[in-house]
mmCIF file of C-alpha atoms in Angstrom:
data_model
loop_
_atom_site.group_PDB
_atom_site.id
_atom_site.type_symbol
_atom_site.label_atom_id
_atom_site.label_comp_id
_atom_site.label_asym_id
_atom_site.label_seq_id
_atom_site.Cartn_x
_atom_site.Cartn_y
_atom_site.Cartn_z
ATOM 1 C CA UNK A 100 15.139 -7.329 -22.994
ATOM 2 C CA UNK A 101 14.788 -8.913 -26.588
ATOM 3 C CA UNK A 102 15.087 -12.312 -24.120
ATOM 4 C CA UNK A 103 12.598 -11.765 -22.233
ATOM 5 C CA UNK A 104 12.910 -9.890 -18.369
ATOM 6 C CA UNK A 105 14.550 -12.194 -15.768
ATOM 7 C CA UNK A 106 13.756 -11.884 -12.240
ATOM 8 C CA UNK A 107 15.640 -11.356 -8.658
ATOM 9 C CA UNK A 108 15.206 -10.971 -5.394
ATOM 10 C CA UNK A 109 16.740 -9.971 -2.134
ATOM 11 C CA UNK A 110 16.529 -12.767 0.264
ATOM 12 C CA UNK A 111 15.220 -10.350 2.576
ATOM 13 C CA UNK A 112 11.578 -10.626 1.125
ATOM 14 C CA UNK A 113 11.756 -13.794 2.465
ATOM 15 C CA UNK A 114 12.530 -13.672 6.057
ATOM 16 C CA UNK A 115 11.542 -12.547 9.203
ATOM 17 C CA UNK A 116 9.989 -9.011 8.973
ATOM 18 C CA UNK A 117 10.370 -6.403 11.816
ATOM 19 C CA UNK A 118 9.326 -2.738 12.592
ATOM 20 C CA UNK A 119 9.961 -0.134 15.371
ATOM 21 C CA UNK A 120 6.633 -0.783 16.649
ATOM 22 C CA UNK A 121 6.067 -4.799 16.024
ATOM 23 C CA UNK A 122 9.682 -5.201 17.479
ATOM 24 C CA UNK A 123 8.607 -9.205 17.988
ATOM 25 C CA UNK A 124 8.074 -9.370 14.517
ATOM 26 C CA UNK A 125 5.213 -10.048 12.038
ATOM 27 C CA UNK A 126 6.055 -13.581 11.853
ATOM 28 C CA UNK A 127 8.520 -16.160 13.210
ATOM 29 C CA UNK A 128 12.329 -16.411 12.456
ATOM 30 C CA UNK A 129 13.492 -17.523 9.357
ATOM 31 C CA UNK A 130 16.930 -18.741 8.450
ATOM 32 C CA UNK A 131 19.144 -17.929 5.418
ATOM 33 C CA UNK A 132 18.584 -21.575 3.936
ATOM 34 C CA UNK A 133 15.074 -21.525 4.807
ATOM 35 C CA UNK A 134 14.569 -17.627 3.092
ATOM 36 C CA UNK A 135 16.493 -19.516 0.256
ATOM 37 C CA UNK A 136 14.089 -22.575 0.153
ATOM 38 C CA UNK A 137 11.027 -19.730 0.320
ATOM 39 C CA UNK A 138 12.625 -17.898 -2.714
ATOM 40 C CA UNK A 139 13.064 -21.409 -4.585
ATOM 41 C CA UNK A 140 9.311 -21.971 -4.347
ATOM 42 C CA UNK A 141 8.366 -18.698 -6.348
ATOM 43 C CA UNK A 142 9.285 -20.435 -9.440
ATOM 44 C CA UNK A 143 10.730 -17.833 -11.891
ATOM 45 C CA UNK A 144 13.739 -16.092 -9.781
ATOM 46 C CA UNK A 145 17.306 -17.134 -11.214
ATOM 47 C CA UNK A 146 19.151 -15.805 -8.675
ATOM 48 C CA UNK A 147 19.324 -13.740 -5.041
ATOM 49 C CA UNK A 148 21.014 -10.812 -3.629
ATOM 50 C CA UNK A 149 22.377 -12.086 0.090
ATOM 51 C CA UNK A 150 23.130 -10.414 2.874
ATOM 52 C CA UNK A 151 26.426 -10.883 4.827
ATOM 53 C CA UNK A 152 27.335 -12.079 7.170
ATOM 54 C CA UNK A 153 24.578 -14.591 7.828
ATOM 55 C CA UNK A 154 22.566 -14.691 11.075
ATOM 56 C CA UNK A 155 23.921 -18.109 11.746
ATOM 57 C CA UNK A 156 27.274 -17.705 12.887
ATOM 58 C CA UNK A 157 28.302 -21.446 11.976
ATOM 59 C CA UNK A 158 26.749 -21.160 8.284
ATOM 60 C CA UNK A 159 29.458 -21.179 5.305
ATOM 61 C CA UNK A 160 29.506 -19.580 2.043
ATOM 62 C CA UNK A 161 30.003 -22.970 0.791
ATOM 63 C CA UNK A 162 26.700 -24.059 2.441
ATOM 64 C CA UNK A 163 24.387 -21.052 1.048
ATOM 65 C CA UNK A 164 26.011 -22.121 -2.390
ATOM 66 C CA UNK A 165 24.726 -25.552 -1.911
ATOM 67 C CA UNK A 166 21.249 -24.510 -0.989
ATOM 68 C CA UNK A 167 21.154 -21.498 -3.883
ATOM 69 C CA UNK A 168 21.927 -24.688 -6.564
ATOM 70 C CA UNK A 169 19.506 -27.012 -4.978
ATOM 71 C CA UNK A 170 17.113 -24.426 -5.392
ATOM 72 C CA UNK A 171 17.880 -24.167 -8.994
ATOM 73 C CA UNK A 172 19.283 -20.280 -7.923
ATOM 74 C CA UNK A 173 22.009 -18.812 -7.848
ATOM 75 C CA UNK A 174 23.959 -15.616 -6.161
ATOM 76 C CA UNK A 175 23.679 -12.151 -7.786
ATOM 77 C CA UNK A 176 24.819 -9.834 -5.370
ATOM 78 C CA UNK A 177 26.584 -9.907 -1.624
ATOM 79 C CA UNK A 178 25.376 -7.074 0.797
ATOM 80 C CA UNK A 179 27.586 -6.807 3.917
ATOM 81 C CA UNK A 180 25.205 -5.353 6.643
ATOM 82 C CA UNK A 181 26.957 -1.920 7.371
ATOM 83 C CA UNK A 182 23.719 -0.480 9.082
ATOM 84 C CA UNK A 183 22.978 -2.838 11.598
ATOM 85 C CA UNK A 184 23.502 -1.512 15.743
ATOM 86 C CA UNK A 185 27.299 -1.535 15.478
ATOM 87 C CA UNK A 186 27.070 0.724 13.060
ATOM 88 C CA UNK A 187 24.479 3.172 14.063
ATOM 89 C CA UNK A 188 26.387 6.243 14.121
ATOM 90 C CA UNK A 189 27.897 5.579 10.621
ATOM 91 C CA UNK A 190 29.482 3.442 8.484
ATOM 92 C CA UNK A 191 31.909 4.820 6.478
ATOM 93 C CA UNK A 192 30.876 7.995 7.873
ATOM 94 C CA UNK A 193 31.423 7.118 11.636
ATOM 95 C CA UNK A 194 33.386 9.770 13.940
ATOM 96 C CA UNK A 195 35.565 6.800 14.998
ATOM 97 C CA UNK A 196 38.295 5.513 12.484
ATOM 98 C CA UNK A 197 38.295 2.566 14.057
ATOM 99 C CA UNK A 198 34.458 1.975 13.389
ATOM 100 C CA UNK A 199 34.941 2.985 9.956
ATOM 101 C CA UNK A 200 38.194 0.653 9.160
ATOM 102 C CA UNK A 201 36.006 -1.640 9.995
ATOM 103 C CA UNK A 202 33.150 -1.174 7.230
ATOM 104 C CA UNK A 203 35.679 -1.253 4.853
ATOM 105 C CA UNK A 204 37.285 -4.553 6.436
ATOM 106 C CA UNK A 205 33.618 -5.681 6.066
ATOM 107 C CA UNK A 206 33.376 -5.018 2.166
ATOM 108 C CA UNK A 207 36.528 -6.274 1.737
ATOM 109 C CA UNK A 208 35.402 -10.105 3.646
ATOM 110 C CA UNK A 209 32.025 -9.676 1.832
ATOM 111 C CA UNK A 210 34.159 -9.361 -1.668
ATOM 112 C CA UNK A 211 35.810 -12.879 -0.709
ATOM 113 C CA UNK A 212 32.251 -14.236 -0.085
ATOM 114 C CA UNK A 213 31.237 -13.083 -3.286
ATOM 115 C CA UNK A 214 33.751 -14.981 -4.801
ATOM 116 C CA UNK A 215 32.867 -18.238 -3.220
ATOM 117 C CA UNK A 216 29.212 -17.508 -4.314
ATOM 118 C CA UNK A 217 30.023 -16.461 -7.869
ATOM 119 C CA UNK A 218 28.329 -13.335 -7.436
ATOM 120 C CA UNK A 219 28.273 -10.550 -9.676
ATOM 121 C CA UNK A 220 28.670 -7.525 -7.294
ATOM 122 C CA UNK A 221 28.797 -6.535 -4.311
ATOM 123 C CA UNK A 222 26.000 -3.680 -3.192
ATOM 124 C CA UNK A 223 26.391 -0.630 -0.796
ATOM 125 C CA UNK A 224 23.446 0.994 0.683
ATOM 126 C CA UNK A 225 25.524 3.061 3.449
ATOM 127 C CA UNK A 226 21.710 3.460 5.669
ATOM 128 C CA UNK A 227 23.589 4.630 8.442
ATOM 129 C CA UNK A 228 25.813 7.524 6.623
ATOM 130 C CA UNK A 229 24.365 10.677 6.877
ATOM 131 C CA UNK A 230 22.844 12.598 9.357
ATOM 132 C CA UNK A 231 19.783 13.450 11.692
ATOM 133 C CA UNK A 232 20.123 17.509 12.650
ATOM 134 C CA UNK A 233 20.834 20.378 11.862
ATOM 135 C CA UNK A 234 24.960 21.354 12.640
ATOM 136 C CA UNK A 235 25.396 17.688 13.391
ATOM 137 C CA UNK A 236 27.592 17.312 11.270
ATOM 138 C CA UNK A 237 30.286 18.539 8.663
ATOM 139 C CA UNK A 238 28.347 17.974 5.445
ATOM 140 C CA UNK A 239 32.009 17.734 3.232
ATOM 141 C CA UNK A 240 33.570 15.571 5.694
ATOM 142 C CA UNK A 241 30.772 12.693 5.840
ATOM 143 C CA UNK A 242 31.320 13.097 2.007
ATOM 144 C CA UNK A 243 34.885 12.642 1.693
ATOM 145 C CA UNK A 244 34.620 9.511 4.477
ATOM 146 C CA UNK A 245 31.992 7.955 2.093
ATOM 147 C CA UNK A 246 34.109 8.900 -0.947
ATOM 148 C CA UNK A 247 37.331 7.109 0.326
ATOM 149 C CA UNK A 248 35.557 4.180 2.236
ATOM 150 C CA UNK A 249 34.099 2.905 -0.670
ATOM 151 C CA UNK A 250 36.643 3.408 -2.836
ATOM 152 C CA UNK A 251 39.331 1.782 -0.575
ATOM 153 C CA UNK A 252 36.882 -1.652 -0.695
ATOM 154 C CA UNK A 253 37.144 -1.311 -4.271
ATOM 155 C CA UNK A 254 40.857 -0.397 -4.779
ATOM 156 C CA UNK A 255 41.448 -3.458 -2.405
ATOM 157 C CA UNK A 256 39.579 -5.634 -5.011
ATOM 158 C CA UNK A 257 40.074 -4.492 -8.649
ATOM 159 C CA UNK A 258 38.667 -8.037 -9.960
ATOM 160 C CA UNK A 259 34.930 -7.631 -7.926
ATOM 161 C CA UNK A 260 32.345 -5.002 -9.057
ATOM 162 C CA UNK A 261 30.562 -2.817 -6.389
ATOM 163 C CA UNK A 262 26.865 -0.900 -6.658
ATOM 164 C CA UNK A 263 25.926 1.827 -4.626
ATOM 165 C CA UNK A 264 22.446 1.300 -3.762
ATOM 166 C CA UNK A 265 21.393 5.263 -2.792
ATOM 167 C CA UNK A 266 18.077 6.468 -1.168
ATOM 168 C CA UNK A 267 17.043 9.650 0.356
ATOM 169 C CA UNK A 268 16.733 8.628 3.755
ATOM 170 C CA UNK A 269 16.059 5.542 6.572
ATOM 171 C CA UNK A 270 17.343 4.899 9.116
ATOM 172 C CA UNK A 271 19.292 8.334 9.398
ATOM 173 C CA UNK A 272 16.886 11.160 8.086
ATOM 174 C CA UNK A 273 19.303 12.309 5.423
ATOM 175 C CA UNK A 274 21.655 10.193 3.613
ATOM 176 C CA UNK A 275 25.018 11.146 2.262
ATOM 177 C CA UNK A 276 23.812 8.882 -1.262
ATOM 178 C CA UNK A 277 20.708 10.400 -1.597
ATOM 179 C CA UNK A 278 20.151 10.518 -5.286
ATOM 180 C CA UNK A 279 21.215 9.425 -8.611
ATOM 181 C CA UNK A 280 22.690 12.817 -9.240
ATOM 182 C CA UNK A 281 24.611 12.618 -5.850
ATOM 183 C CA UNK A 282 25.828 8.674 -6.075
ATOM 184 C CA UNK A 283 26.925 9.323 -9.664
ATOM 185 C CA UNK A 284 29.005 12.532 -8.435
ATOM 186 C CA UNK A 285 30.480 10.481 -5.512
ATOM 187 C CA UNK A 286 31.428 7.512 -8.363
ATOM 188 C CA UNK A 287 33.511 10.388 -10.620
ATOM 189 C CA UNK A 288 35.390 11.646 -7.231
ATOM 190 C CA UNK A 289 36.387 7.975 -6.344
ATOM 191 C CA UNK A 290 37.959 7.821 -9.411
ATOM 192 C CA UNK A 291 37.838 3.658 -10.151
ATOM 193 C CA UNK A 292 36.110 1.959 -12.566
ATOM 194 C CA UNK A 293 34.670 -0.750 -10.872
ATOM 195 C CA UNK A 294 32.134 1.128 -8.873
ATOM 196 C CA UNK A 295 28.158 1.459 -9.997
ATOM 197 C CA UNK A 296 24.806 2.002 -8.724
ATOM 198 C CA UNK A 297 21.527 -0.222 -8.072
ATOM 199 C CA UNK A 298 19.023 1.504 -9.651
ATOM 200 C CA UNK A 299 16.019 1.044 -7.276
ATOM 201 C CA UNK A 300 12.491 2.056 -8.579
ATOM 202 C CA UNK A 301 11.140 3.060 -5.552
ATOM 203 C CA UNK A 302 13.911 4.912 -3.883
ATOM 204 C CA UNK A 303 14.031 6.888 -7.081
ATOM 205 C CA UNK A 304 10.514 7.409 -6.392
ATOM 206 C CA UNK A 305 11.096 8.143 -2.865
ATOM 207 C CA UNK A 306 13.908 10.902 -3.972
ATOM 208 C CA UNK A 307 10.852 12.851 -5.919
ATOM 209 C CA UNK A 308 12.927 11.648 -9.297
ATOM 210 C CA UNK A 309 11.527 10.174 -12.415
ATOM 211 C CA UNK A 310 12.151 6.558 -12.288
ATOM 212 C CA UNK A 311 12.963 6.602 -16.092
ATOM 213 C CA UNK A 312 14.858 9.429 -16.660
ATOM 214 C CA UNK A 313 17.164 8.848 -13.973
ATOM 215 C CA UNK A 314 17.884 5.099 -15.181
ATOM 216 C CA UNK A 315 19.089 6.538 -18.217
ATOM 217 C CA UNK A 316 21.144 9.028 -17.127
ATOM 218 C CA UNK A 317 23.075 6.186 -14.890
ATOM 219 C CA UNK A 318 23.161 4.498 -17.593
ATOM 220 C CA UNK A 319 24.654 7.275 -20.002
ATOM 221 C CA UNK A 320 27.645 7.653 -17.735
ATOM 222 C CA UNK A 321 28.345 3.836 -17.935
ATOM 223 C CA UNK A 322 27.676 3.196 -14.056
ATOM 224 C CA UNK A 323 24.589 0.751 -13.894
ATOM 225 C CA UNK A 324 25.061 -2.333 -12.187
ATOM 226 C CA UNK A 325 21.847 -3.461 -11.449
ATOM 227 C CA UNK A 326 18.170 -2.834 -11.244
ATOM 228 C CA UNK A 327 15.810 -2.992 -8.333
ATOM 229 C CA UNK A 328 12.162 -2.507 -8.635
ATOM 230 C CA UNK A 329 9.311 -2.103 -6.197
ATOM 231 C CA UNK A 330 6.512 0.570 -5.332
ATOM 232 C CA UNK A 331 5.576 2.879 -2.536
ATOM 233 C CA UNK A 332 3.041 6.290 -1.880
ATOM 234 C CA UNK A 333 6.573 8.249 -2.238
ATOM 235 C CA UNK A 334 6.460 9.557 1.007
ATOM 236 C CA UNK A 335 8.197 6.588 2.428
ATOM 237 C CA UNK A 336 10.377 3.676 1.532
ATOM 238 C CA UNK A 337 7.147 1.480 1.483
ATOM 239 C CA UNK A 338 8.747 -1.965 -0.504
ATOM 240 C CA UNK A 339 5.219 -2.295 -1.762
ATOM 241 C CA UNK A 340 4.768 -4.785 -5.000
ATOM 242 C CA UNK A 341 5.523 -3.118 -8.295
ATOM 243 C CA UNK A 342 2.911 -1.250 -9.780
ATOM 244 C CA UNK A 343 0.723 -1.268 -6.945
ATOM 245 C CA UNK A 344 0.647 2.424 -6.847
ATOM 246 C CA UNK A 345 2.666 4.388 -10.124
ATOM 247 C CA UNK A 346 1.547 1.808 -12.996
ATOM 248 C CA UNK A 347 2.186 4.124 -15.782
ATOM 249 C CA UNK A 348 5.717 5.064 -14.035
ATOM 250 C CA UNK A 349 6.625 1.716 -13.995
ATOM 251 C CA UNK A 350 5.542 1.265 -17.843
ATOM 252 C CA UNK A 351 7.836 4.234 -18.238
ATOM 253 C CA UNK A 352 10.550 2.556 -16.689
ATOM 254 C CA UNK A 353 10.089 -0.791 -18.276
ATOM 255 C CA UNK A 354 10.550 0.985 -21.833
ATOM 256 C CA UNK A 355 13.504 2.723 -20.831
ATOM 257 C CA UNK A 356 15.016 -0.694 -19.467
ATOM 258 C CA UNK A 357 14.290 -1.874 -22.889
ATOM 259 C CA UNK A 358 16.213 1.524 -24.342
ATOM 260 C CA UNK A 359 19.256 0.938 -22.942
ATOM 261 C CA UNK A 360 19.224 -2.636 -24.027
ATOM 262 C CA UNK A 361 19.259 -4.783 -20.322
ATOM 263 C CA UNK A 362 20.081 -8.165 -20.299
ATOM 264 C CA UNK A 363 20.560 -8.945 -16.760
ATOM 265 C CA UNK A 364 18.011 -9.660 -14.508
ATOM 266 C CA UNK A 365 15.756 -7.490 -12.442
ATOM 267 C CA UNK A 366 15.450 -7.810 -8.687
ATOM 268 C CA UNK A 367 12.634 -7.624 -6.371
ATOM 269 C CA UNK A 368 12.952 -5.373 -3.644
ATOM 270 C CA UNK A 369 10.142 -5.996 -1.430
ATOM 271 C CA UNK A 370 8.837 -5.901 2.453
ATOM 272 C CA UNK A 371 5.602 -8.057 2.399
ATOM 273 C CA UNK A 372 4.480 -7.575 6.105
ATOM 274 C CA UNK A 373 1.599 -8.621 6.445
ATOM 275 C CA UNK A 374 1.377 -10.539 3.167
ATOM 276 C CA UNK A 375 2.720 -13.850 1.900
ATOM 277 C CA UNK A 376 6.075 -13.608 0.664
ATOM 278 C CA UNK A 377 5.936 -15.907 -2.043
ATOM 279 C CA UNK A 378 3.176 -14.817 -3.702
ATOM 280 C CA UNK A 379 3.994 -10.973 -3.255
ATOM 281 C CA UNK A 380 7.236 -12.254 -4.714
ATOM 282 C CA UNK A 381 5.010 -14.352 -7.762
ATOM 283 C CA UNK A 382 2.419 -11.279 -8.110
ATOM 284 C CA UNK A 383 5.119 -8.343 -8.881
ATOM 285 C CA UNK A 384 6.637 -10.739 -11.215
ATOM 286 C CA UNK A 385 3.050 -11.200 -13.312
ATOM 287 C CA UNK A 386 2.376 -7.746 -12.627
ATOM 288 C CA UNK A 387 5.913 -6.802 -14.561
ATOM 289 C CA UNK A 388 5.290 -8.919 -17.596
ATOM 290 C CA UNK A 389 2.006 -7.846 -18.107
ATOM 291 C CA UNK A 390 3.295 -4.442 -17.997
ATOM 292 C CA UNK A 391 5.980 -5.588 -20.602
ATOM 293 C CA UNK A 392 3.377 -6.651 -23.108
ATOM 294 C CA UNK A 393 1.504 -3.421 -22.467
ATOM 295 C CA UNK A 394 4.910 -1.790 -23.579
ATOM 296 C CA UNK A 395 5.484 -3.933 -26.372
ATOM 297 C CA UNK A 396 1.953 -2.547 -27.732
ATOM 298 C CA UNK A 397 2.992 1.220 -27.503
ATOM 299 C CA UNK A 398 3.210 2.876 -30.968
ATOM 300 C CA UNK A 399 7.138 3.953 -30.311
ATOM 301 C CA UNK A 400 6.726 5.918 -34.081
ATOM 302 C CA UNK A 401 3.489 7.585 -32.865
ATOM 303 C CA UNK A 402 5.000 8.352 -29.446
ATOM 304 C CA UNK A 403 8.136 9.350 -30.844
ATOM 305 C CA UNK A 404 6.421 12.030 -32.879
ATOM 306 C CA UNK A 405 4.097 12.976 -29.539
ATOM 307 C CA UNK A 406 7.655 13.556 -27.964
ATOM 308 C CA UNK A 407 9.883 15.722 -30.543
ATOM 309 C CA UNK A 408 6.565 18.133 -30.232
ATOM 310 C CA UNK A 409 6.047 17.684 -26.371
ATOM 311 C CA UNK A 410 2.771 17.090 -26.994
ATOM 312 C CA UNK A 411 1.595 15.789 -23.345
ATOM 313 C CA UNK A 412 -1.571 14.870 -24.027
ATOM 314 C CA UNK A 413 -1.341 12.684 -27.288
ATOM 315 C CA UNK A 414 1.628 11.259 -25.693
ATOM 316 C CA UNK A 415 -0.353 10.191 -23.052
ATOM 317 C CA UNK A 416 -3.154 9.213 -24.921
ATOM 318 C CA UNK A 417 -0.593 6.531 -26.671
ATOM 319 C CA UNK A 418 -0.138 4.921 -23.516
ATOM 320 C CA UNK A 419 -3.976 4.876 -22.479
ATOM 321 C CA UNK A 420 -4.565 3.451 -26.238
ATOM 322 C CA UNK A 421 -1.791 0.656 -24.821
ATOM 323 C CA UNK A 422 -2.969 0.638 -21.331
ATOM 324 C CA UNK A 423 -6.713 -0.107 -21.543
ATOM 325 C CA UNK A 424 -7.583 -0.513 -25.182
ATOM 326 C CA UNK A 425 -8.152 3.200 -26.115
ATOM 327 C CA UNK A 426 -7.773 3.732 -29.913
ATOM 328 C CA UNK A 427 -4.768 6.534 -29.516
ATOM 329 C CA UNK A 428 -6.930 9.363 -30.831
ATOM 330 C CA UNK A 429 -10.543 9.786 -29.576
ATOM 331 C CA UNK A 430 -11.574 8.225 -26.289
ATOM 332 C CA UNK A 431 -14.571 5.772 -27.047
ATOM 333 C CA UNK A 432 -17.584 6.736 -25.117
#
C-alpha cells in the first residue's frame, strides 16, 4: 500500500435493498446506471464489482461501460447471479445436470462481459451450493460438482481470472466454500491456475477465522484475487461499515494487507438498509484511512519483539499506544 489504499465497491450497496421480512423493500428500485451514478457521487471509488446479467433485460455491456467512464469508474469484477430463484436448489451443486450446465454456461457469458468491461475477474460466491439438513445430501458429491463446475468456466477461458468469494453460510445454512481453508483446498483439486479467492473481512469473521491470518495464508499459496472488507456481530453476514464493530481486527488486517505488499484496490462490501448508501459508502472509506494512519504509527520493531516472545499483553499495549495515544508501556492515569 506504499500508494496509498484504493477503494471499491459492489454496485449492490447502491441499489434497492430487500429482506425476507421487508419483501417490498427498504427503498424504491434502482437501476444498474442509476446504482452506477450513486457510486460516482461517493467520490473516491475507482472502480465497481457488477453483477450479471443486469435487471434490465435491454441494457448492454457496452452501455454500463459508458456510464462506469462517465462516472470517472471503471469495472473490477463481473458476478453472474448463480443464487437467484432459478437456482435455489444449487448451482453448480444442483441435482439436475441440466441446471448445473447452465451455471457454468452462465460464467462462461459473464467471462465475455468481462471482457467488454475490461474487468479484472470474474467472482464466484456459489450462495446456493451446499446444503440445509442433515442426510440431505452427499457431502463428496456437492464437492466434486463445485470442484468441476468451476473449473470447467475456467478451463473454457484460460485468458480471464476467476475468485471464489466463500462464506459459511446464506442462503443455504451450510455452504460447500465455507472457509479459506476449504476454498483454497477446492482451488488445488481444480488443478488451473487461473482460479483465486475474494478475501472478504467479514465472512472471514463470520467463519469464526482471524481476518489477518487467513489473508496471509491465501496469500502464501499465491491465490488472492481480491479483497473485500466490511463488519458484522459475527453471528451473521451483517454488511455493516468497516470497523463498526472489530476496530482492532480490522487494524490487524490493514497491516497484514500492507505485509503482503497490495496494490490493488479494496472493495466495499456493504448492505446499508436503513442508511444512506453514499455516505455508508464515504464513512467506511474515512473510517479505513484513519485506521491506516493508526497502522502507520505502530512500532513494527517494538511489536515485532512483543511477537517472537508472545507476549500478549505488551503486544497489545503497542496497538493501544497507536490506537488512543497510550505511551506503549504504562497506561497514563
Amino acid at each position: 500500500m506504499s500508494n496509498g489504499l484504493q477503494f471499491g465497491a459492489g454496485i449492490w450497496l447502491f441499489g434497492q435493498f430487500i429482506d425476507r421480512y421487508a419483501t417490498n423493500a427498504y427503498g424504491p428500485p434502482v437501476s444498474t446506471l442509476e446504482a452506477i451514478e450513486r457510486a460516482g457521487r461517493v467520490g473516491e471509488l475507482v472502480g465497481l464489482d457488477i453483477n450479471y446479467p443486469f435487471p434490465e433485460e435491454d441494457l448492454s455491456p457496452e452501455q454500463v461501460k459508458e456510464a462506469l467512464e462517465r462516472n470517472g469508474l471503471r469495472a473490477i469484477a463481473v458476478t453472474p447471479v448463480i443464487y437467484d430463484q432459478r437456482f435455489a436448489r444449487g448451482s453448480f451443486t444442483h441435482p439436475d445436470p441440466a441446471v448445473r450446465q447452465q451455471a457454468i454456461d452462465l460464467g462462461k457469458r459473464a467471462s465475455d462481459v468481462a471482457r467488454i468491461l475490461g474487468a479484472d475477474y470474474v467472482k464466484f460466491w456459489p450462495g446456493q451450493d451446499g446444503y440445509d439438513y442433515p442426510f440431505q445430501a452427499d457431502h463428496l458429491q456437492l464437492w466434486d460438482f463445485t470442484v468441476n463446475g468451476i473449473r470447467a468456466v475456467a478451463e473454457a477461458n484460460p485468458d480471464m481470472q476467476y475468485a471464489i468469494e466463500y462464506k459459511a453460510k446464506e442462503p443455504r445454512v451450510h455452504l460447500v466454500l465455507s472457509s479459506s481453508a476449504r476454498t483454497l483446498l477446492a482451488i488445488q483439486e481444480m488443478g488451473v491456475n487461473n482460479v483465486g479467492i475474494v478475501m472478504d473481512l467479514g465472512h472471514s469473521l463470520f467463519a469464526k477465522e482471524t481476518p489477518a491470518e487467513a489473508l496471509q495464508l491465501i496469500a502464501r499459496h499465491g491465490k488472492l484475487t481480491s479483497i473485500e472488507v466490511n463488519d458484522n456481530w459475527r453471528e451473521w453476514d451483517d454488511d455493516l461499515a468497516v470497523a463498526s464493530i472489530h476496530v482492532i481486527e480490522t487494524l490487524e488486517f490493514l497491516q497484514a494487507v500492507e505485509r503482503i505488499g497490495w496494490q490493488r484496490p479494496i472493495l466495499l462490501d456493504q448492505f446499508p438498509f436503513r442508511e444512506d448508501p453514499v455516505e455508508a459508502a464515504r464513512v467506511s472509506i474515512k473510517r479505513m484511512r484513519a485506521l491506516d494512519r493508526v497502522r502507520r504509527r505502530l512500532n513494527l520493531e517494538a511489536l515485532k519483539q512483543a511477537q517472537e516472545r508472545q507476549d500478549a499483553l505488551q503486544a497489545q499495549q503497542l496497538v493501544f499506544a497507536a490506537l488512543v495515544g497510550l505511551d506503549g508501556g504504562e497506561e497514563q492515569a
